[in-house]
PDB file of C-alpha atoms in Angstrom:
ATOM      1  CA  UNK E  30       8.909 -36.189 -27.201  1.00 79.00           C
ATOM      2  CA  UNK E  31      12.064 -35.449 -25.600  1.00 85.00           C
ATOM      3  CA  UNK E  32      12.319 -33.563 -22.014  1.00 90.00           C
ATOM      4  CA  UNK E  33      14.631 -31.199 -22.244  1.00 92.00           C
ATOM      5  CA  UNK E  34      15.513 -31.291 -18.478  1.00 92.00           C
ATOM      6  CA  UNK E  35      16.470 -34.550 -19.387  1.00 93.00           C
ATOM      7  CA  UNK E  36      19.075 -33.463 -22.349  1.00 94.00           C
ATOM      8  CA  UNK E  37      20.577 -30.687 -20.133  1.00 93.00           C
ATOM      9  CA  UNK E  38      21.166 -33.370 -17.595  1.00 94.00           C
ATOM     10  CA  UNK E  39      22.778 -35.654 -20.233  1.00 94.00           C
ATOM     11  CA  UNK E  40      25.187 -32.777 -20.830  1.00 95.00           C
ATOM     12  CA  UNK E  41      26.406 -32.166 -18.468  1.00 94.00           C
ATOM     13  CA  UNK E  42      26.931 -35.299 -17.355  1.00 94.00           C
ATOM     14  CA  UNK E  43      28.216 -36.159 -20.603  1.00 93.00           C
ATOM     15  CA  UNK E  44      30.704 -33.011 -20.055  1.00 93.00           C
ATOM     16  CA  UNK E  45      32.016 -33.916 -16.327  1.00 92.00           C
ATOM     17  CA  UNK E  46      31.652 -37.646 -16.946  1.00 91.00           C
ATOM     18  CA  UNK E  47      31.034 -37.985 -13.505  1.00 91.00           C
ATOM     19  CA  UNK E  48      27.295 -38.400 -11.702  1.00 91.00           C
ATOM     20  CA  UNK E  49      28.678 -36.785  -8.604  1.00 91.00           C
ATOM     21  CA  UNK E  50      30.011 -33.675 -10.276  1.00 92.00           C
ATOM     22  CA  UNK E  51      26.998 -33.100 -12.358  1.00 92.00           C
ATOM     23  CA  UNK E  52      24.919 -33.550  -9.569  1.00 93.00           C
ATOM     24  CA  UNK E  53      26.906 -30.743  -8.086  1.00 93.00           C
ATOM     25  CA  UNK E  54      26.613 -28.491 -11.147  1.00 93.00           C
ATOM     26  CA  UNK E  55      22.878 -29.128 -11.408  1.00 93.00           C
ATOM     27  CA  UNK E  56      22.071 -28.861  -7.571  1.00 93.00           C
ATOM     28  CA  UNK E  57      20.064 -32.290  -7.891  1.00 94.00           C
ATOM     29  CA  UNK E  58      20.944 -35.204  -6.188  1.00 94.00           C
ATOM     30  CA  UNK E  59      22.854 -38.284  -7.757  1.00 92.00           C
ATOM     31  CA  UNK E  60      20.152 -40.787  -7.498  1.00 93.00           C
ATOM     32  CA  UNK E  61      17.286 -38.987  -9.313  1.00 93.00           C
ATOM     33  CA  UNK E  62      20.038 -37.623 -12.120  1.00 93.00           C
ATOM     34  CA  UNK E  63      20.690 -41.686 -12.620  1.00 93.00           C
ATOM     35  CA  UNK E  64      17.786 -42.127 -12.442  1.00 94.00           C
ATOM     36  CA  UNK E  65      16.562 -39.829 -15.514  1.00 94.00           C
ATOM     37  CA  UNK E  66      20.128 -40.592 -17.475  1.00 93.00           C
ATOM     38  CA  UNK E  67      18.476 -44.073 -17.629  1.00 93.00           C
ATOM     39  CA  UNK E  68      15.116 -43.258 -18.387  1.00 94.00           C
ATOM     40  CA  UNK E  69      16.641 -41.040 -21.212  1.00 94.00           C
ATOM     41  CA  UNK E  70      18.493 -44.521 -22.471  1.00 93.00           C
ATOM     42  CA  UNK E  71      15.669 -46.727 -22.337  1.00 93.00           C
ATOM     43  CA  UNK E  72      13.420 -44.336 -24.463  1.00 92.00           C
ATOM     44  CA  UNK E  73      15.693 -43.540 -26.844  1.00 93.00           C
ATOM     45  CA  UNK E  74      16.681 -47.052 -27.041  1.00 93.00           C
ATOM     46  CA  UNK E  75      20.191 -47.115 -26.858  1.00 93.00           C
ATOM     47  CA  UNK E  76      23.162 -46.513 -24.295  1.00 94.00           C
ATOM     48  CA  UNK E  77      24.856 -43.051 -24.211  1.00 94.00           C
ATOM     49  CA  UNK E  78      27.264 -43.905 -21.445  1.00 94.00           C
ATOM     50  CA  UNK E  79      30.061 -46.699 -20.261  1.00 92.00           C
ATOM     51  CA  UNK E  80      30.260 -46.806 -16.161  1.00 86.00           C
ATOM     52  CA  UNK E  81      33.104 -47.487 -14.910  1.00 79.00           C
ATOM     53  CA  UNK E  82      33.551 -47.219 -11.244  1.00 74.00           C
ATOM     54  CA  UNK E  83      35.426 -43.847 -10.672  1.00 74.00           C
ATOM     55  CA  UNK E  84      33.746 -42.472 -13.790  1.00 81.00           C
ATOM     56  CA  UNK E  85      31.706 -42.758 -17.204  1.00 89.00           C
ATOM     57  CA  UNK E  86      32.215 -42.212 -20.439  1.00 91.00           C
ATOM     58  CA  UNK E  87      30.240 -41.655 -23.647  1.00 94.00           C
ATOM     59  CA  UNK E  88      29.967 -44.638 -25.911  1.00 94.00           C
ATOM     60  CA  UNK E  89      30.389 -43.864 -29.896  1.00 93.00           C
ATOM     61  CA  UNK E  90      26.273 -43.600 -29.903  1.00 94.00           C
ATOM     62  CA  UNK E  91      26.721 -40.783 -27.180  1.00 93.00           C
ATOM     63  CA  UNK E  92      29.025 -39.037 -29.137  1.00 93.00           C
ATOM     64  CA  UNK E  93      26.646 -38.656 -31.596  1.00 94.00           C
ATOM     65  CA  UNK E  94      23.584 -37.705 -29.360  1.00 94.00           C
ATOM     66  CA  UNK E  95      25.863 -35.217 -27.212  1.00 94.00           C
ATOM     67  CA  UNK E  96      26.188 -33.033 -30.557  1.00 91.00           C
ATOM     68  CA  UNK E  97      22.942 -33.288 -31.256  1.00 92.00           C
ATOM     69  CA  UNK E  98      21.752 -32.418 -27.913  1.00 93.00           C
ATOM     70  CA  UNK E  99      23.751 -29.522 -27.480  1.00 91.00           C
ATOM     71  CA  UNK E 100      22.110 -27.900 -31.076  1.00 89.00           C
ATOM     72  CA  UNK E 101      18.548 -28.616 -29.253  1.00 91.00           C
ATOM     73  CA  UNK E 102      19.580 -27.001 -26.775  1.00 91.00           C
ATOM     74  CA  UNK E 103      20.824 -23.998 -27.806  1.00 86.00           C
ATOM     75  CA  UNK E 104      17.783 -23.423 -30.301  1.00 84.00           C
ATOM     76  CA  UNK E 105      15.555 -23.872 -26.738  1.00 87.00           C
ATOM     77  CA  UNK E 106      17.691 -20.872 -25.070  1.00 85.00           C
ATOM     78  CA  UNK E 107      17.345 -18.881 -28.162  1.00 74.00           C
ATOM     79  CA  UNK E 108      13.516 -19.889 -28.621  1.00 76.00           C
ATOM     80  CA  UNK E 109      13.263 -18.923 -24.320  1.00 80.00           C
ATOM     81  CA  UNK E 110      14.500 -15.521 -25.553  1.00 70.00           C
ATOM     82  CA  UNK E 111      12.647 -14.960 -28.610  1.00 65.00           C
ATOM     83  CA  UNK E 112       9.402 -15.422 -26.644  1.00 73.00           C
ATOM     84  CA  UNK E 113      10.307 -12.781 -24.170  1.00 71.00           C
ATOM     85  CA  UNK E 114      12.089 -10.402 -26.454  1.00 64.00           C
ATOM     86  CA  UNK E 115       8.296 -11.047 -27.982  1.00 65.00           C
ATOM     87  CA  UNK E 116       6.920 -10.120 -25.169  1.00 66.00           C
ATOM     88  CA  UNK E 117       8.682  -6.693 -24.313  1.00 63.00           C
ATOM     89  CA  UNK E 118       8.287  -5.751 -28.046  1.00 57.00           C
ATOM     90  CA  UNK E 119      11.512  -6.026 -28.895  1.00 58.00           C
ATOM     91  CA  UNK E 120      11.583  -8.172 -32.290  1.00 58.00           C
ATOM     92  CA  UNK E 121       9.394 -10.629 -33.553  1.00 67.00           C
ATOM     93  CA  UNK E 122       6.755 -10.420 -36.298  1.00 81.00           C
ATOM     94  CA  UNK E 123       3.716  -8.534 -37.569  1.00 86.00           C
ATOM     95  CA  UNK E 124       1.087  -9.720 -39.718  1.00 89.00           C
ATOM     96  CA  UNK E 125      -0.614  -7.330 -41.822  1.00 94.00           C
ATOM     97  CA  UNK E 126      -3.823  -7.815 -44.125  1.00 94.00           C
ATOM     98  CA  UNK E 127      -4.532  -4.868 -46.160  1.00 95.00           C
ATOM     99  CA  UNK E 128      -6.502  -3.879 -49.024  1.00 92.00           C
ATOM    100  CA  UNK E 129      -5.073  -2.212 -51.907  1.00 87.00           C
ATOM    101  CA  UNK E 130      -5.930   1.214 -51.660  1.00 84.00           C
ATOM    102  CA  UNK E 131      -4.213   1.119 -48.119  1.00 90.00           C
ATOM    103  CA  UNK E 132      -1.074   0.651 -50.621  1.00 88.00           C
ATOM    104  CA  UNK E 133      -2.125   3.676 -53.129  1.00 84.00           C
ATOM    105  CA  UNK E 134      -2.882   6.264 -50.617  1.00 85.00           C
ATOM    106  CA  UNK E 135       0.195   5.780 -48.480  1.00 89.00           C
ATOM    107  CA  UNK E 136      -0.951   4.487 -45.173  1.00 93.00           C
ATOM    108  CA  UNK E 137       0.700   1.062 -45.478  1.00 94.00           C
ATOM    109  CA  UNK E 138       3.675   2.312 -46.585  1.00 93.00           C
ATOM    110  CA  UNK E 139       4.330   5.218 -44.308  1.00 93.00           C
ATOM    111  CA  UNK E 140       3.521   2.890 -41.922  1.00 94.00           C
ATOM    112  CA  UNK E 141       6.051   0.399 -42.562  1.00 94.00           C
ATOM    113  CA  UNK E 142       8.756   3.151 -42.852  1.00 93.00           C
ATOM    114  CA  UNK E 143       8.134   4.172 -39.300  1.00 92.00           C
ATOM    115  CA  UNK E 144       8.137   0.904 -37.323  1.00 89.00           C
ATOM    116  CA  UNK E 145      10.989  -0.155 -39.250  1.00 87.00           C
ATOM    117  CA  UNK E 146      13.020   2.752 -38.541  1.00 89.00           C
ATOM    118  CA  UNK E 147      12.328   2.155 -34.908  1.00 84.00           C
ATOM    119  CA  UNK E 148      12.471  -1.693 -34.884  1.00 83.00           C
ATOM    120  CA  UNK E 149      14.852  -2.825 -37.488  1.00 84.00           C
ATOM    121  CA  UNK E 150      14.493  -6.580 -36.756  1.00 79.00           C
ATOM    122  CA  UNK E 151      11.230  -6.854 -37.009  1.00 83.00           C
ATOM    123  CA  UNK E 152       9.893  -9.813 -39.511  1.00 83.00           C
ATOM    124  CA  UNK E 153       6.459  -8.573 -41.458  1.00 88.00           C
ATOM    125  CA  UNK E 154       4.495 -10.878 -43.559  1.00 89.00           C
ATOM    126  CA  UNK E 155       2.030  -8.800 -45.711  1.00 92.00           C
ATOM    127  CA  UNK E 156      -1.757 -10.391 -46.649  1.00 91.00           C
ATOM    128  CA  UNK E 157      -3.510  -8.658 -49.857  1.00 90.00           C
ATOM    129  CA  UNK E 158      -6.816  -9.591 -48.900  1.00 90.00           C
ATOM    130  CA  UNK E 159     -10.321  -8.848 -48.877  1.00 90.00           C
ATOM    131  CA  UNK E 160     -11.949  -7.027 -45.823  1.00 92.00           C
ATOM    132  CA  UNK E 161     -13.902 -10.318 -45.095  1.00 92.00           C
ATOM    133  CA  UNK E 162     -10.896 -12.500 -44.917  1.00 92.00           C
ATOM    134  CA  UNK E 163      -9.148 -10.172 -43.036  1.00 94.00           C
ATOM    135  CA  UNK E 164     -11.616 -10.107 -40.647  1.00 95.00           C
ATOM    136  CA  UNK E 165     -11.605 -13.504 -40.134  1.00 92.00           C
ATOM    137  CA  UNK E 166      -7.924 -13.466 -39.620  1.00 89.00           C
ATOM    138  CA  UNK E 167      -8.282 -11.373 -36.637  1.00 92.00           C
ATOM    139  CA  UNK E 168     -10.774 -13.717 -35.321  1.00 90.00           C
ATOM    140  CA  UNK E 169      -8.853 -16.312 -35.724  1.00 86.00           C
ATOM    141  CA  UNK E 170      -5.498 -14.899 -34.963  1.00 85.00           C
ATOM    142  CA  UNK E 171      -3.688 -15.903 -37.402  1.00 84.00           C
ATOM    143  CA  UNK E 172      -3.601 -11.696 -38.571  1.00 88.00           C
ATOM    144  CA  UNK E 173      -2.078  -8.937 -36.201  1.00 90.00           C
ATOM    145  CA  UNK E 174      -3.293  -5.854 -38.009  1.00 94.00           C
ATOM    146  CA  UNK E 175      -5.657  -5.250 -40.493  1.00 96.00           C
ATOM    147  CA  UNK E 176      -6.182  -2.586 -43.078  1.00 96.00           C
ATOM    148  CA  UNK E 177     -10.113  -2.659 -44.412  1.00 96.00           C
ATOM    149  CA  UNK E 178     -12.426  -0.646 -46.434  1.00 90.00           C
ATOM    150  CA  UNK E 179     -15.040  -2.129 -44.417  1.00 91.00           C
ATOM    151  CA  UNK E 180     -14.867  -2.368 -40.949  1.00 94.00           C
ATOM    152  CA  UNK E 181     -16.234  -4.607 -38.275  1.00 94.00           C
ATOM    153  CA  UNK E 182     -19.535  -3.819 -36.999  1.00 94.00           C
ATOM    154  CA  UNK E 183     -19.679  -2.090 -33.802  1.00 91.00           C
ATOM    155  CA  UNK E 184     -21.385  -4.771 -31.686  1.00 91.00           C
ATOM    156  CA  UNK E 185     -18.463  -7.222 -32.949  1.00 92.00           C
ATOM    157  CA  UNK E 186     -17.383  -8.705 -29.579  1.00 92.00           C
ATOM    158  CA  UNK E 187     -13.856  -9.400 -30.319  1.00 92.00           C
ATOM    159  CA  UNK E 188     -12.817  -6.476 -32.591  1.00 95.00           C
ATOM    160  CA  UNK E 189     -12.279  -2.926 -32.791  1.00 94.00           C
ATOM    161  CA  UNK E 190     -11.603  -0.562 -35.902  1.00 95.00           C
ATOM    162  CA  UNK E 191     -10.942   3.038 -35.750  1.00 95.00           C
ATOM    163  CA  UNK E 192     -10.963   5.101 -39.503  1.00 95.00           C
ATOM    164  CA  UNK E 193      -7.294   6.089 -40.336  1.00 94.00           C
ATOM    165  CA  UNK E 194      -7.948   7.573 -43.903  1.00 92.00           C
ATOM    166  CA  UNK E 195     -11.120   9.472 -45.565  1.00 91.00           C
ATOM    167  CA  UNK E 196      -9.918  10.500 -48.547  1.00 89.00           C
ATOM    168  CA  UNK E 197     -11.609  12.731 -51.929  1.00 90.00           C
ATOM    169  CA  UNK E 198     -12.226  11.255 -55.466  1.00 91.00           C
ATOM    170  CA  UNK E 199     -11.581  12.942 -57.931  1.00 93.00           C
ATOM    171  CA  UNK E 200     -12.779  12.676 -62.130  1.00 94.00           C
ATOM    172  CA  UNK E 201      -9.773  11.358 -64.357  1.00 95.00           C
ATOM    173  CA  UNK E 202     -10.227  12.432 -67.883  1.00 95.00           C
ATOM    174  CA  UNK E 203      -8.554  11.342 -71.243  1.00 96.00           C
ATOM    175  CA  UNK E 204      -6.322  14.490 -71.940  1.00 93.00           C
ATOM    176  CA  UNK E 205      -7.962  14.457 -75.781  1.00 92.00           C
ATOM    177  CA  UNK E 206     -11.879  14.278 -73.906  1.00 93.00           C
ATOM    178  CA  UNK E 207     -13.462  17.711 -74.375  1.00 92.00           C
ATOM    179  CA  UNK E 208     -13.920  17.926 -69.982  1.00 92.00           C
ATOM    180  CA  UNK E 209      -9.917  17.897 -69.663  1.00 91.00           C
ATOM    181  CA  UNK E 210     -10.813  21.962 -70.806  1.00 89.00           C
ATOM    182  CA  UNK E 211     -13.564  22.325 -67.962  1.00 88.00           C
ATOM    183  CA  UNK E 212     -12.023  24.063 -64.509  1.00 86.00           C
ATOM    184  CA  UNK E 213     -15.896  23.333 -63.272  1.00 90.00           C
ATOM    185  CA  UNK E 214     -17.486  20.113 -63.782  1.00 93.00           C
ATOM    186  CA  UNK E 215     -20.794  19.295 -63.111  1.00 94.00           C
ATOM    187  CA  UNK E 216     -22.719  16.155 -62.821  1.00 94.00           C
ATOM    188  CA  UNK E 217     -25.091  17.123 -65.809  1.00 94.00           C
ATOM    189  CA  UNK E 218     -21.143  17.395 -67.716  1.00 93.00           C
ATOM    190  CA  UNK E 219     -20.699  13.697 -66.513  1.00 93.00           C
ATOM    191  CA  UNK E 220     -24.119  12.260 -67.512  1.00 92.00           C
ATOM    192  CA  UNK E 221     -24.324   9.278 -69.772  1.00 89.00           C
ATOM    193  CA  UNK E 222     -20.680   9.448 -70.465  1.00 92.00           C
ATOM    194  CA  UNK E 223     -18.859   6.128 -71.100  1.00 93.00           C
ATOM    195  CA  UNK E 224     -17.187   4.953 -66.996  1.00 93.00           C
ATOM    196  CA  UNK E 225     -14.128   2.885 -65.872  1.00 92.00           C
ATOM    197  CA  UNK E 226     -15.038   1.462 -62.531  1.00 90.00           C
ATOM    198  CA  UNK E 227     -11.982   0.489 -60.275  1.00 86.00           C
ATOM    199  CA  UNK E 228     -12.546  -2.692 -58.003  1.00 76.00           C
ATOM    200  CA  UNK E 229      -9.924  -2.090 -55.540  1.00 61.00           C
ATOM    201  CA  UNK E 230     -10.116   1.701 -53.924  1.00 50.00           C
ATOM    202  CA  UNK E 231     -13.390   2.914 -55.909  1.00 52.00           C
ATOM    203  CA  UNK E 232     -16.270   4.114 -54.333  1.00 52.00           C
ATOM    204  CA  UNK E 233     -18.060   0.723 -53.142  1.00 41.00           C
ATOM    205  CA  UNK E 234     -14.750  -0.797 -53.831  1.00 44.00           C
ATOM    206  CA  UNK E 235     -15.888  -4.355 -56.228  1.00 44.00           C
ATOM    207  CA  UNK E 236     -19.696  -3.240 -55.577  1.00 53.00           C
ATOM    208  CA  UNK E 237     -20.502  -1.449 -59.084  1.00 67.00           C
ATOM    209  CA  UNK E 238     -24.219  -0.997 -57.406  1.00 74.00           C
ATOM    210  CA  UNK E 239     -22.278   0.647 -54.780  1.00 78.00           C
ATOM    211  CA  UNK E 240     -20.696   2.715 -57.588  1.00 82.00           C
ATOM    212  CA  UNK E 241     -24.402   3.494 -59.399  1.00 84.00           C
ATOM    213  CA  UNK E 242     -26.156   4.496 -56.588  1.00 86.00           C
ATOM    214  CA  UNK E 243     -23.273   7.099 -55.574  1.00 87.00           C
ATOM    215  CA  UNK E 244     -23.216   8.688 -59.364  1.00 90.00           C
ATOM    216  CA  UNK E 245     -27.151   8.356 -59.351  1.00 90.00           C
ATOM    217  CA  UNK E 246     -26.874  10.171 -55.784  1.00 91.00           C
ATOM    218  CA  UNK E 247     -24.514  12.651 -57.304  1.00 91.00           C
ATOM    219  CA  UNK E 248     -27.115  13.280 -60.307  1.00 92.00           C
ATOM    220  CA  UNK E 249     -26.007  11.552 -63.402  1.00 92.00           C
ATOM    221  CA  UNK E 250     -25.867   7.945 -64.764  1.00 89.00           C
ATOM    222  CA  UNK E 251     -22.621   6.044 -65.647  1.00 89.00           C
ATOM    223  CA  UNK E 252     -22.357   4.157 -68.609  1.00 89.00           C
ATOM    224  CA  UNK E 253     -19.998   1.580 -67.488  1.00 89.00           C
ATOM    225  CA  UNK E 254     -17.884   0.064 -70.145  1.00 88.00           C
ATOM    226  CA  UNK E 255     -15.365  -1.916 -68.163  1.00 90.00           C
ATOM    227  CA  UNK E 256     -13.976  -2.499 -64.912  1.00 89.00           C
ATOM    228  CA  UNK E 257     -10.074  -1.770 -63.747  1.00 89.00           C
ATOM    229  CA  UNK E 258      -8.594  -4.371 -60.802  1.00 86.00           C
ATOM    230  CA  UNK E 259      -6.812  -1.144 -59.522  1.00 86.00           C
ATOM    231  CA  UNK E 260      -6.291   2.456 -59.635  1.00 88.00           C
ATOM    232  CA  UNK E 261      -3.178   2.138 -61.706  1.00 89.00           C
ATOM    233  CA  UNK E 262      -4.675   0.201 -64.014  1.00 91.00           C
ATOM    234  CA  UNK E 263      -7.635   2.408 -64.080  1.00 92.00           C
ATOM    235  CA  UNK E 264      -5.614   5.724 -65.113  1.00 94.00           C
ATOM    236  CA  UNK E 265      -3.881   3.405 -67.851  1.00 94.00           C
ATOM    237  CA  UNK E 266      -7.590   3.116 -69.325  1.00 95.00           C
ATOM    238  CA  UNK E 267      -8.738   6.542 -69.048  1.00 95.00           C
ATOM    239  CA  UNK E 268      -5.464   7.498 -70.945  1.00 95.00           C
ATOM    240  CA  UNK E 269      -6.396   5.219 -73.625  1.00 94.00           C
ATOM    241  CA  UNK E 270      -9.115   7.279 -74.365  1.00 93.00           C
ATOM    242  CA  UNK E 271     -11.876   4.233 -72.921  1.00 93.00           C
ATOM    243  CA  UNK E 272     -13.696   6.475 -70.369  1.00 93.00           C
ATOM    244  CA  UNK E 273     -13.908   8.349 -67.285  1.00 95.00           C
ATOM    245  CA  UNK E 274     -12.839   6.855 -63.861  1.00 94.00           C
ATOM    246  CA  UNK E 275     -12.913   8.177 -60.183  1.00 93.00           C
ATOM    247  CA  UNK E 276      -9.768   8.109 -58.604  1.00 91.00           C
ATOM    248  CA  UNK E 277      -8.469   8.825 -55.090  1.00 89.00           C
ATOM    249  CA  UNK E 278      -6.681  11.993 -54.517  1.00 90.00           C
ATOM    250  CA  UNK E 279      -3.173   9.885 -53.268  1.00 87.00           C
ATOM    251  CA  UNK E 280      -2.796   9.246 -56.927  1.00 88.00           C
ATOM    252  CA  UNK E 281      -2.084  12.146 -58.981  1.00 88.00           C
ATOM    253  CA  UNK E 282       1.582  12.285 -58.803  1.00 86.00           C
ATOM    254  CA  UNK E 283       1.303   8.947 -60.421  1.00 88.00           C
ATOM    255  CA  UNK E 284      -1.313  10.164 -62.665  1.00 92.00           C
ATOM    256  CA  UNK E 285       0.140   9.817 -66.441  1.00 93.00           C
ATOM    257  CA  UNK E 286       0.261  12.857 -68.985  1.00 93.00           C
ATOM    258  CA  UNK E 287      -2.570  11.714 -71.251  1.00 95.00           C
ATOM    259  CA  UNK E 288      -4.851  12.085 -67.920  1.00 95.00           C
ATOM    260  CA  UNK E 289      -6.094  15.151 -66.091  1.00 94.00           C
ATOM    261  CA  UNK E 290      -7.247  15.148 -63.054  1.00 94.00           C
ATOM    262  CA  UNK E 291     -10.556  17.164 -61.769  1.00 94.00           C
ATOM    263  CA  UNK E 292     -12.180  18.427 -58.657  1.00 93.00           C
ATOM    264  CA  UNK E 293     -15.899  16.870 -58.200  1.00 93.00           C
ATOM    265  CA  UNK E 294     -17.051  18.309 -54.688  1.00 91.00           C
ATOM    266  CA  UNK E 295     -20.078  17.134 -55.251  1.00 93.00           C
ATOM    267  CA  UNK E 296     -19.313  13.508 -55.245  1.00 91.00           C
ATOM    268  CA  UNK E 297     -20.934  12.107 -52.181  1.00 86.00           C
ATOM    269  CA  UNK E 298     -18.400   8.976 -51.881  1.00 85.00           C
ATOM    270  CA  UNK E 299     -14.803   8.889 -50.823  1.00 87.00           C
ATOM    271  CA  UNK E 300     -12.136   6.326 -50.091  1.00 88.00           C
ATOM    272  CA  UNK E 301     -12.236   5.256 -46.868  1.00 91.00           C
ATOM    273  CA  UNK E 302      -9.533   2.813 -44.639  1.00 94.00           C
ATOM    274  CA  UNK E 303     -10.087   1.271 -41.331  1.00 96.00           C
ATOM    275  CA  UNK E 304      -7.236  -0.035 -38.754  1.00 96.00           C
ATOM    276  CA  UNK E 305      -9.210  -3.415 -37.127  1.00 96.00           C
ATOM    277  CA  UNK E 306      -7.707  -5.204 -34.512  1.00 95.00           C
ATOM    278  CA  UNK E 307      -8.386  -7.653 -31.688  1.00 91.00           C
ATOM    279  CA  UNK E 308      -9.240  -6.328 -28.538  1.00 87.00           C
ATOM    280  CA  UNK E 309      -7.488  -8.710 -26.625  1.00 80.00           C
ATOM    281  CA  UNK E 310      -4.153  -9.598 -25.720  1.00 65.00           C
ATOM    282  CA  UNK E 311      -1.799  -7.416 -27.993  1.00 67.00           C
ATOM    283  CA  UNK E 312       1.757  -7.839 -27.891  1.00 78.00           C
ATOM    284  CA  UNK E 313       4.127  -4.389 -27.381  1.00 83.00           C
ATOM    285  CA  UNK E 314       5.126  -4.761 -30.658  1.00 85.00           C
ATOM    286  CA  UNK E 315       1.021  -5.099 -32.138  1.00 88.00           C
ATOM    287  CA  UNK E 316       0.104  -1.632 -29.694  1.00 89.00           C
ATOM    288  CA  UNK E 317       2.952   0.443 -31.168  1.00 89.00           C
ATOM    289  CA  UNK E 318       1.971  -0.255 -34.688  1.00 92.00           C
ATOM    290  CA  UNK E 319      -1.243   0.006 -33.976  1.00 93.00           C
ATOM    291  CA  UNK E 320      -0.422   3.491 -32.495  1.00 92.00           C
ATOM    292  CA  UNK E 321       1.949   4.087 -35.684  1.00 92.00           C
ATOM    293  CA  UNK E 322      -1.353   4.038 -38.048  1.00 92.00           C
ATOM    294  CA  UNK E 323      -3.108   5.986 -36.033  1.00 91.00           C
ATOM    295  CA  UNK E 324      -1.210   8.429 -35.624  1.00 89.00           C
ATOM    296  CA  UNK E 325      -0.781   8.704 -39.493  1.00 77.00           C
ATOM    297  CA  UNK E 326       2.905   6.774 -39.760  1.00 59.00           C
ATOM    298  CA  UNK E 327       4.887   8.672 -36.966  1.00 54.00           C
ATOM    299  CA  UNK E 328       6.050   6.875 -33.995  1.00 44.00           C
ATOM    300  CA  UNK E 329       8.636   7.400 -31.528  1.00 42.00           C
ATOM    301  CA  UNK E 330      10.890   4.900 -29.860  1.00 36.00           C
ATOM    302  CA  UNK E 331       9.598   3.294 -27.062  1.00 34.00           C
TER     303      UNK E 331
END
């Protein structure tokens, strides 16, 4: 591995072609600078200068290596200030796991908006994940952020959660079904009627016993007939005419004509979102997001 103490002294002698002057520039002494010029030479293997006695010049190998060191260089100064523009919050990165309800009801998103309004140059890499593997991520630091549906448990020692959205279902019904009349509609209405469960921002999220236990809780039984990956895809079902399908409030202005949407106070489940984080050692730029989806996707420049 190359020092780079020992390129910038190459430089600059390289640059003066003179030990003395360099020494100067550098505020080091002229033995020790000849001293690592040559230990630079014997480990790369070749020689970079020609001494002469009033001065030295690069041989046609140096030429080469002088070009090359000066690129390394100047990636190292910009690296030096990367790393502490990182550190004051300035720029950098943010990874985010999320689940995909954090998408449909708006959290991600207005989040997003917000720190990129006030930090323009900021690099995000986005994880659609499960809350499991995001989880893990955190642990192992390889995620910043993470939006869950399930979050760590309280006695976790290295993470923290806080809820950022709790959020109504309501009953999507084919526009043709006989309930699409109904103002009120009551479990007994719901009972034994055919079901679209959604996997990704249902009650239970992927857990259909999840799903059962809430309608059973609620007072009727589900026949389920199929399964959607995601809301979207759910409403496209219902409007087939397949079945009925619990959907989170967030989605009815992308809810399509052949569906209607339905009040069910009664329902005992919601959608629910967690913000999980590690509790140690986060960046500027990690807080203020942090603080962004907390506070519902408005920030203010810091």
């Amino acid at each position: 591995m190359l020092d780079l103490r020992q390129l910038r002294y190459f430089v600059t002698v390289a640059e003066t072609e003179h030990v003395g002057r360099a020494a100067e520039a550098l505020h080091v002494s002229q033995s020790p600078l000849s001293r690592q010029i040559a230990e630079l030479e014997k480990r790369l293997g070749c020689a970079l200068f020609e001494r002469g006695r009033q001065r030295i010049r690069l041989t046609a190998d140096g030429e080469v290596f002088l070009s090359e060191a000066r690129a390394l260089l100047r990636h190292a100064e910009r690296l030096e200030s990367l790393g502490q523009r990182l550190g004051r919050g300035e720029t950098g990165g943010l990874c985010l796991g999320y689940v995909g309800h954090a998408l449909h009801a708006g959290v991600l998103p207005r989040a997003l908006r917000s720190i990129r309004r006030d930090r323009p140059d900021v690099h995000i890499a986005l994880y659609d994940q499960s809350s499991a593997e995001q989880l893990e991520g955190l642990r192992r630091r390889s995620l910043d952020m993470a939006l869950v549906d399930t979050p760590p448990d309280d006695a976790d020692p290295l993470l923290e959660s806080a809820l950022v959205l709790e959020e109504p279902l309501m009953l999507a019904v084919p526009a043709q079904h006989p309930l699409s009349e109904r103002e009120d509609i009551l479990p007994a209405d719901v009972d034994g009627q055919s079901w679209i469960t959604v996997a990704d921002g249902g009650p239970g999220g992927s857990d259909s016993e999840t799903f059962l236990a809430s309608c059973v809780e609620a007072g009727f039984t589900p026949t389920v007939r199929t399964s959607a990956p995601e809301p979207l895809a759910a409403l496209g079902l219902v409007a087939s005419g397949l079945g009925l399908a619990l959907i989170q409030r967030s989605m009815r202005d992308r809810t399509p004509s052949e569906v209607t949407l339905r009040e069910i106070p009664w329902f005992p489940s919601s959608v629910r979102l967690w913000a999980a984080w590690h509790h140690i050692d986060l960046r500027p730029l990690v807080a203020e997001f942090r603080r962004v989806l907390l506070d519902g996707g408005e920030s203010e420049v810091v």
